Coordinates of C-alpha atoms in Angstrom, one line a residue:
X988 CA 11.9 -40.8 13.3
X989 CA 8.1 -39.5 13.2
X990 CA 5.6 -41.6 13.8
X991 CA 2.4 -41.6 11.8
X992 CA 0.3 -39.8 14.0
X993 CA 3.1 -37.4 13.8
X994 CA 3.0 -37.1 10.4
X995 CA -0.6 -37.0 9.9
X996 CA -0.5 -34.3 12.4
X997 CA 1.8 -32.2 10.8
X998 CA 0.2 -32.9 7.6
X999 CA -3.1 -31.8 8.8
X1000 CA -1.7 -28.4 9.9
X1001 CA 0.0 -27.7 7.0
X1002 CA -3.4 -28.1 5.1
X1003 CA -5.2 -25.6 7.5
X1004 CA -2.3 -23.3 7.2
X1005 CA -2.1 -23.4 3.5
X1006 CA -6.2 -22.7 3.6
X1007 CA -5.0 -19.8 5.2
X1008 CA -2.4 -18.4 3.2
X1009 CA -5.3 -19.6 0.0
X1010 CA -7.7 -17.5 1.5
X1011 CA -5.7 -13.8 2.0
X1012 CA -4.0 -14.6 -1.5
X1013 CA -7.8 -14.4 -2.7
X1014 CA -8.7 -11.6 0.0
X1015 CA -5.5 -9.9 -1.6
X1016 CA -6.7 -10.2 -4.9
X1017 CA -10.1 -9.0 -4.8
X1018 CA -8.6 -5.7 -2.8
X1019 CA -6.0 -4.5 -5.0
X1020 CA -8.8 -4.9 -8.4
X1021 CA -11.4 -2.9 -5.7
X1022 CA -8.5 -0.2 -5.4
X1023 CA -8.1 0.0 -9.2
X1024 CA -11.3 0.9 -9.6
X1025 CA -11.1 3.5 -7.1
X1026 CA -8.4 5.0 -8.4
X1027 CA -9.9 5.2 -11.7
X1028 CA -13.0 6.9 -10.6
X1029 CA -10.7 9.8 -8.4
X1030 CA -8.4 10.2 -11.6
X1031 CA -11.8 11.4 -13.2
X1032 CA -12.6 13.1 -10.6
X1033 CA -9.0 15.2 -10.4
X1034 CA -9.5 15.7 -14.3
X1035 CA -13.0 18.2 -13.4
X1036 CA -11.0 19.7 -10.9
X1037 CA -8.4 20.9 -13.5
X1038 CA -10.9 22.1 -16.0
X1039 CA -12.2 24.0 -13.5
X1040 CA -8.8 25.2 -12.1
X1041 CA -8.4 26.0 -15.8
X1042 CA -11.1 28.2 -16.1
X1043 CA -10.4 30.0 -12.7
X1044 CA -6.6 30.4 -14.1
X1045 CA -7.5 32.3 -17.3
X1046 CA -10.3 34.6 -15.1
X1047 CA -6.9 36.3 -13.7
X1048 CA -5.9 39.2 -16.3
X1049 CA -2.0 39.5 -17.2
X1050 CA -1.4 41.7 -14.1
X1051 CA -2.9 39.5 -11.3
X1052 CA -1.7 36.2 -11.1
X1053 CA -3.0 33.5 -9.2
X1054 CA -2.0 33.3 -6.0
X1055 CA 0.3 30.3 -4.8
X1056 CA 1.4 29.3 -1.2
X1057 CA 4.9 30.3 -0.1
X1058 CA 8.2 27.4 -0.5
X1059 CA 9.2 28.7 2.8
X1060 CA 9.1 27.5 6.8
X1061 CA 9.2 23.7 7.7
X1062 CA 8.2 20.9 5.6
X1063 CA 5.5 18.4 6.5
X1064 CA 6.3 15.4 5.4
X1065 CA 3.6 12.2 4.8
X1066 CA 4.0 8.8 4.8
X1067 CA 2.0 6.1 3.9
X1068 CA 2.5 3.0 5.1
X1069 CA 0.8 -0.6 5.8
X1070 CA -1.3 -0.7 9.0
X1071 CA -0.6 -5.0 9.3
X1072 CA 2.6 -7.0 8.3
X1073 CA 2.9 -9.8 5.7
X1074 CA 3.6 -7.7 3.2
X1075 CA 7.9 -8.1 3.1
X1076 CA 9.9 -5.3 3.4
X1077 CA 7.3 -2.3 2.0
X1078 CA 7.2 -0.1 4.9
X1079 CA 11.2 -0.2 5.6
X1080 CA 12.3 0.1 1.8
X1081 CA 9.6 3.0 2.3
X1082 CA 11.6 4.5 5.0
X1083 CA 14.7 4.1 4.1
X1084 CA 13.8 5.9 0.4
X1085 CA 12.2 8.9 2.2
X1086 CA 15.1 9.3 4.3
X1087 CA 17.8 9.1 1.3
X1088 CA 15.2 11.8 -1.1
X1089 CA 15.1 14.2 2.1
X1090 CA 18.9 13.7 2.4
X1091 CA 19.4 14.7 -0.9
X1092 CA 17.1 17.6 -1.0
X1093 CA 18.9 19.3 1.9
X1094 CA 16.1 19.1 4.6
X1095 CA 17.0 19.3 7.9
X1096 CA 15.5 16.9 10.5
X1097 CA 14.9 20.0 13.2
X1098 CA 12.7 21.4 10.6
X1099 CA 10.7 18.4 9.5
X1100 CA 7.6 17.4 10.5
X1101 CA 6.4 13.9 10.2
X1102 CA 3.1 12.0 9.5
X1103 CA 2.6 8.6 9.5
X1104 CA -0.3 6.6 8.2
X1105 CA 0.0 2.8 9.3
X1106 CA 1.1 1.0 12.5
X1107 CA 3.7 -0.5 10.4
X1108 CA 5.3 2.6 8.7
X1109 CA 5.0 4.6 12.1
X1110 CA 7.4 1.5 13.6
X1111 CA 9.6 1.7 10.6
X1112 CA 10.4 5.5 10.9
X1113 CA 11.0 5.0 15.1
X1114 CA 13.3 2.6 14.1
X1115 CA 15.3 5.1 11.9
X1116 CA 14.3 8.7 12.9
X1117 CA 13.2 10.8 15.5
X1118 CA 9.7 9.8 16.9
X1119 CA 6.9 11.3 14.2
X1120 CA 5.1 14.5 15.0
X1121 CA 1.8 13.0 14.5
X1122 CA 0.0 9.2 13.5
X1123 CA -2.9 8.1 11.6
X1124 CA -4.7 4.4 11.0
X1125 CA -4.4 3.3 7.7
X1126 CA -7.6 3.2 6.3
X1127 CA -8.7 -0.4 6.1
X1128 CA -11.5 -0.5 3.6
X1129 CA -12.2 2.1 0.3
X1130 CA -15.3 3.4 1.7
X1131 CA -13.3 4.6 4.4
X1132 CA -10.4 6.4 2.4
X1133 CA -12.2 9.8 2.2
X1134 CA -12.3 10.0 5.6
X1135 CA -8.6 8.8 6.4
X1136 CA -8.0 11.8 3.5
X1137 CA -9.9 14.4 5.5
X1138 CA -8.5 13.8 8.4
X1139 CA -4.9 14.3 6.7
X1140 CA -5.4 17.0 5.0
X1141 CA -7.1 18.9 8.5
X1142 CA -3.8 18.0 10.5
X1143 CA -1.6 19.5 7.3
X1144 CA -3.8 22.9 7.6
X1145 CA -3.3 23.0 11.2
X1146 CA 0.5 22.7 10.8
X1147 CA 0.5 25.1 8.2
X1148 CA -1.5 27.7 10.2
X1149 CA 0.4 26.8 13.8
X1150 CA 3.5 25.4 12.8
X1151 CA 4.2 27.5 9.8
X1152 CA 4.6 24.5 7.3
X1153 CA 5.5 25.5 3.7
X1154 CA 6.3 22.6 2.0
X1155 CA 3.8 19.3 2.2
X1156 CA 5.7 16.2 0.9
X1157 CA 4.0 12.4 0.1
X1158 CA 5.7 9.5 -0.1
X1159 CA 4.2 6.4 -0.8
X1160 CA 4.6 3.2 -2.9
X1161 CA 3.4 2.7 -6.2
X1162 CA 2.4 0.0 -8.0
X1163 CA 4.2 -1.4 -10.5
X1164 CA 4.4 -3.8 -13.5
X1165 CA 4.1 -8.0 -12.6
X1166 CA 3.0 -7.1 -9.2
X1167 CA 6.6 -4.7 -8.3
X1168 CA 6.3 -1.8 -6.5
X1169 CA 8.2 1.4 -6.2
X1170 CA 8.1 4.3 -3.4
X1171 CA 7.8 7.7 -4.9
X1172 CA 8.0 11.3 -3.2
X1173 CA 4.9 13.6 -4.5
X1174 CA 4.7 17.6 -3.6
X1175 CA 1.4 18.7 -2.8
X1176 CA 2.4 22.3 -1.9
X1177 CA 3.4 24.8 -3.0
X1178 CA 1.9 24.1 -6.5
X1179 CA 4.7 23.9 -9.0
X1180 CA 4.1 27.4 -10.9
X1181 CA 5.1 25.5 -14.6
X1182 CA 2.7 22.7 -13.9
X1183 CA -0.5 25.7 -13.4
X1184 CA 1.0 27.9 -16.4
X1185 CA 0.4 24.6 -18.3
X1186 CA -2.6 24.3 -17.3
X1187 CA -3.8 27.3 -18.1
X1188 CA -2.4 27.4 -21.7
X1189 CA -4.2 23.8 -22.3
X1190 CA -6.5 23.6 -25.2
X1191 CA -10.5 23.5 -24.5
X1192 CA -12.3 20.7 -25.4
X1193 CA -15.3 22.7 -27.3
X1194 CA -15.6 25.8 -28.6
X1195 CA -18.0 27.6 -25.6
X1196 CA -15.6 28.9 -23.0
X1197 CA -17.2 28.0 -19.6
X1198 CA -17.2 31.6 -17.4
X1199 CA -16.4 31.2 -13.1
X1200 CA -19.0 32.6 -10.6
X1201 CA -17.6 34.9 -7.9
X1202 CA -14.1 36.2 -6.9
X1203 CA -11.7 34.4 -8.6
X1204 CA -9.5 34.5 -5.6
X1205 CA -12.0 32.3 -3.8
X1206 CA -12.5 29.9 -6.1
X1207 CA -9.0 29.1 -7.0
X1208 CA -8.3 28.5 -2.8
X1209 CA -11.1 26.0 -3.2
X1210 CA -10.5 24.4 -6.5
X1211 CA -6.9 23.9 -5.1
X1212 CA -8.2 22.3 -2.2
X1213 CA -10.5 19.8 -4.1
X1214 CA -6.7 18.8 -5.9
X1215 CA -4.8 18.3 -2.6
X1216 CA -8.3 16.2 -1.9
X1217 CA -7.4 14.0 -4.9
X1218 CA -4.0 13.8 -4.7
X1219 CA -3.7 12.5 -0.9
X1220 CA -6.9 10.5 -2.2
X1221 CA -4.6 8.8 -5.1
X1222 CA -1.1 8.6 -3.0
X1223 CA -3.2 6.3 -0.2
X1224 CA -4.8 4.4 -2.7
X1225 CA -1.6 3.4 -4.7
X1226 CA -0.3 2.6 -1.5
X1227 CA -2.8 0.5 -0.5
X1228 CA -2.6 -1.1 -3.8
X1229 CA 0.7 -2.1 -3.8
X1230 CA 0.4 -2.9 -0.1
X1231 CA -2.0 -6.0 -1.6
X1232 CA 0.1 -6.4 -4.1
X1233 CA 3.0 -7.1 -2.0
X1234 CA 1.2 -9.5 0.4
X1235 CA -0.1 -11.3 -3.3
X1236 CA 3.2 -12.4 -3.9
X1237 CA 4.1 -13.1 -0.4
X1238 CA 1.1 -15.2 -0.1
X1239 CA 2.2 -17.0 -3.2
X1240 CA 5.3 -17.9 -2.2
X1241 CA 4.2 -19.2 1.0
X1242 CA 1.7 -21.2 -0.9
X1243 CA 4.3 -23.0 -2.9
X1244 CA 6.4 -23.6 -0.2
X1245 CA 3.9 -24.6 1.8
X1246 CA 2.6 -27.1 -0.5
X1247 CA 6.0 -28.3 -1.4
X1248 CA 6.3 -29.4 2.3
X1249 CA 3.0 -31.0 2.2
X1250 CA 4.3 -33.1 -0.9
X1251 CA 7.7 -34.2 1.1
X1252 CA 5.3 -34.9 4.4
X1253 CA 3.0 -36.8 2.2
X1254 CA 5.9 -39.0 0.9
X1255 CA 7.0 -39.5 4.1
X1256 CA 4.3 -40.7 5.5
X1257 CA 3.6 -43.0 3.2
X1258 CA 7.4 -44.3 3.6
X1259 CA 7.2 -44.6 7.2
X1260 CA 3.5 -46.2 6.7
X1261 CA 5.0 -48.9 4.3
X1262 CA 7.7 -49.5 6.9
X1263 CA 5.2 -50.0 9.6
X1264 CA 3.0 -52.5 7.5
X1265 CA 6.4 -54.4 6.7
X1266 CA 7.2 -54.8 10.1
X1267 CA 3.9 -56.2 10.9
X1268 CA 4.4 -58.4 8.1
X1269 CA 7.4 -59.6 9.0
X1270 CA 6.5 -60.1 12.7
X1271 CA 3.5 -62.4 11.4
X1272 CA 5.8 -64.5 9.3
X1273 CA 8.5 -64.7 12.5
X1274 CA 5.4 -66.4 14.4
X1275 CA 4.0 -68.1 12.1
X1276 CA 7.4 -70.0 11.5
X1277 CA 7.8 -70.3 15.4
X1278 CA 4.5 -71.6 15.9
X1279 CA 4.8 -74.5 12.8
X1280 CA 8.3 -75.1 13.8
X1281 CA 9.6 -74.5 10.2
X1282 CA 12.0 -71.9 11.4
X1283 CA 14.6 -73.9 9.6
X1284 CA 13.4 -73.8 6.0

């Protein structure tokens, strides 16, 4: 049986351990609000950039169609993970996803190439692929995203150019309702020809029709660019925000159980404390008696 230092002991660092787990659910909480906003202000963002892919798309007359990047050669394939732990199973449910949608798509491993973004997903996919092609930190703040982004979308160009990469695949996790996530698989390229035919037959907000500057040509390659910008932008920053939100729930759980074991260490301390004081009372009354000779009555 524990004694009470013991208990107090254990006590004690279950208290500092649950300030712990108090603090990164708060931590947690304040991150996944800061990536909302984030999110928010690049979903405005990608909103310009489709206006303005609009009007670039109806500057091309019926016999000149914008142009759009091949479906063919190898398939780069993205994957954002979580850069620390603590956050359950996201980055393996992550994997394991990615690997079934390839599977099903028909894509063949020899003719994949991998990026991962996150310590943690780049362990995940070693554990269940071949080794990744290329890795990136995950970005640990918002105010570094862009540059996470930029670097991701330089290494996809390069592949593109050297490697002769089609096809550019995300997958990431989602947020969901009541603090679920989900992992989804996003095409960046080629742009799906419906989705810009759409876009081009989209009603205009006012009746002055805005008019590009310069060759059309140009300015769709660079429009389309600012949309892979926001797309990579949004996949990392869902990801990051379910990343939170996983940890959130982790955190909480930890913090009940935590404080449910305070609660059963508290009672037995206080068992083994009134055990110890009626001991002592005990022993007093066994001299007392032995000392007044009244041991008898």
């Amino acid at each position: 049986m524990a004694t009470l230092e013991e208990l107090s002991r254990h006590i004690g660092v279950a208290a500092d351990l649950q300030s712990v787990v108090q603090t990164m659910k708060t931590i947690s909480a304040v991150a996944i609000r800061q990536h909302e906003l984030a999110e928010e202000a690049m979903s405005r963002y990608r909103e310009t950039v489709e206006l303005a892919l609009q009007v670039a798309l109806r500057s091309f007359d019926g016999a000149r169609a914008a142009p759009i990047a091949s479906d063919g050669g190898r398939t780069a394939v993205v994957l954002v993970g979580s850069e620390i732990g603590l956050c359950g199973a996201f980055n393996e449910r992550l994997v394991a996803f990615a690997l079934q949608s390839l599977g099903e798509t028909g894509d063949d491993p020899a003719n994949r190439i991998v990026l991962t973004i996150g310590a943690r997903a780049d362990a995940s996919w070693r554990a269940e692929a071949e080794p990744p092609a290329a890795h990136e930190e995950a970005p640990a703040t918002v105010e570094t995203l862009a540059y996470t982004v930029s670097t991701v979308l330089t290494r996809l160009d390069h592949w593109r150019e050297s490697e002769g990469a089609g096809r550019l695949e995300i997958f990431h996790h989602r947020p969901g309702a009541h603090g679920n996530t989900t992992p989804v698989r996003a095409r960046l390229l080629p742009i799906d020809p419906a989705w810009l035919s759409a876009l081009r037959m989209r009603a205009w907000a006012s009746r002055r029709l805005p008019v590009p500057i310069g060759p059309a040509d140009a300015l769709f390659g660079r429009l389309i660019r600012h949309l892979l910008f926001a797309r990579v932008f949004t996949g990392i920053i869902q990801s990051r925000t379910a990343e939170h939100a996983e940890r959130l729930a982790a955190m909480q759980a930890a913090d009940r159980s935590i404080a449910e074991k305070i609660d059963d260490l508290r009672v037995a301390h206080r068992l083994r404390r009134q055990d110890v004081i009626t001991s002592e009372l005990l022993d007093i009354m066994s001299g007392y008696e032995a000392i007044t000779g009244n041991g008898g009555r």
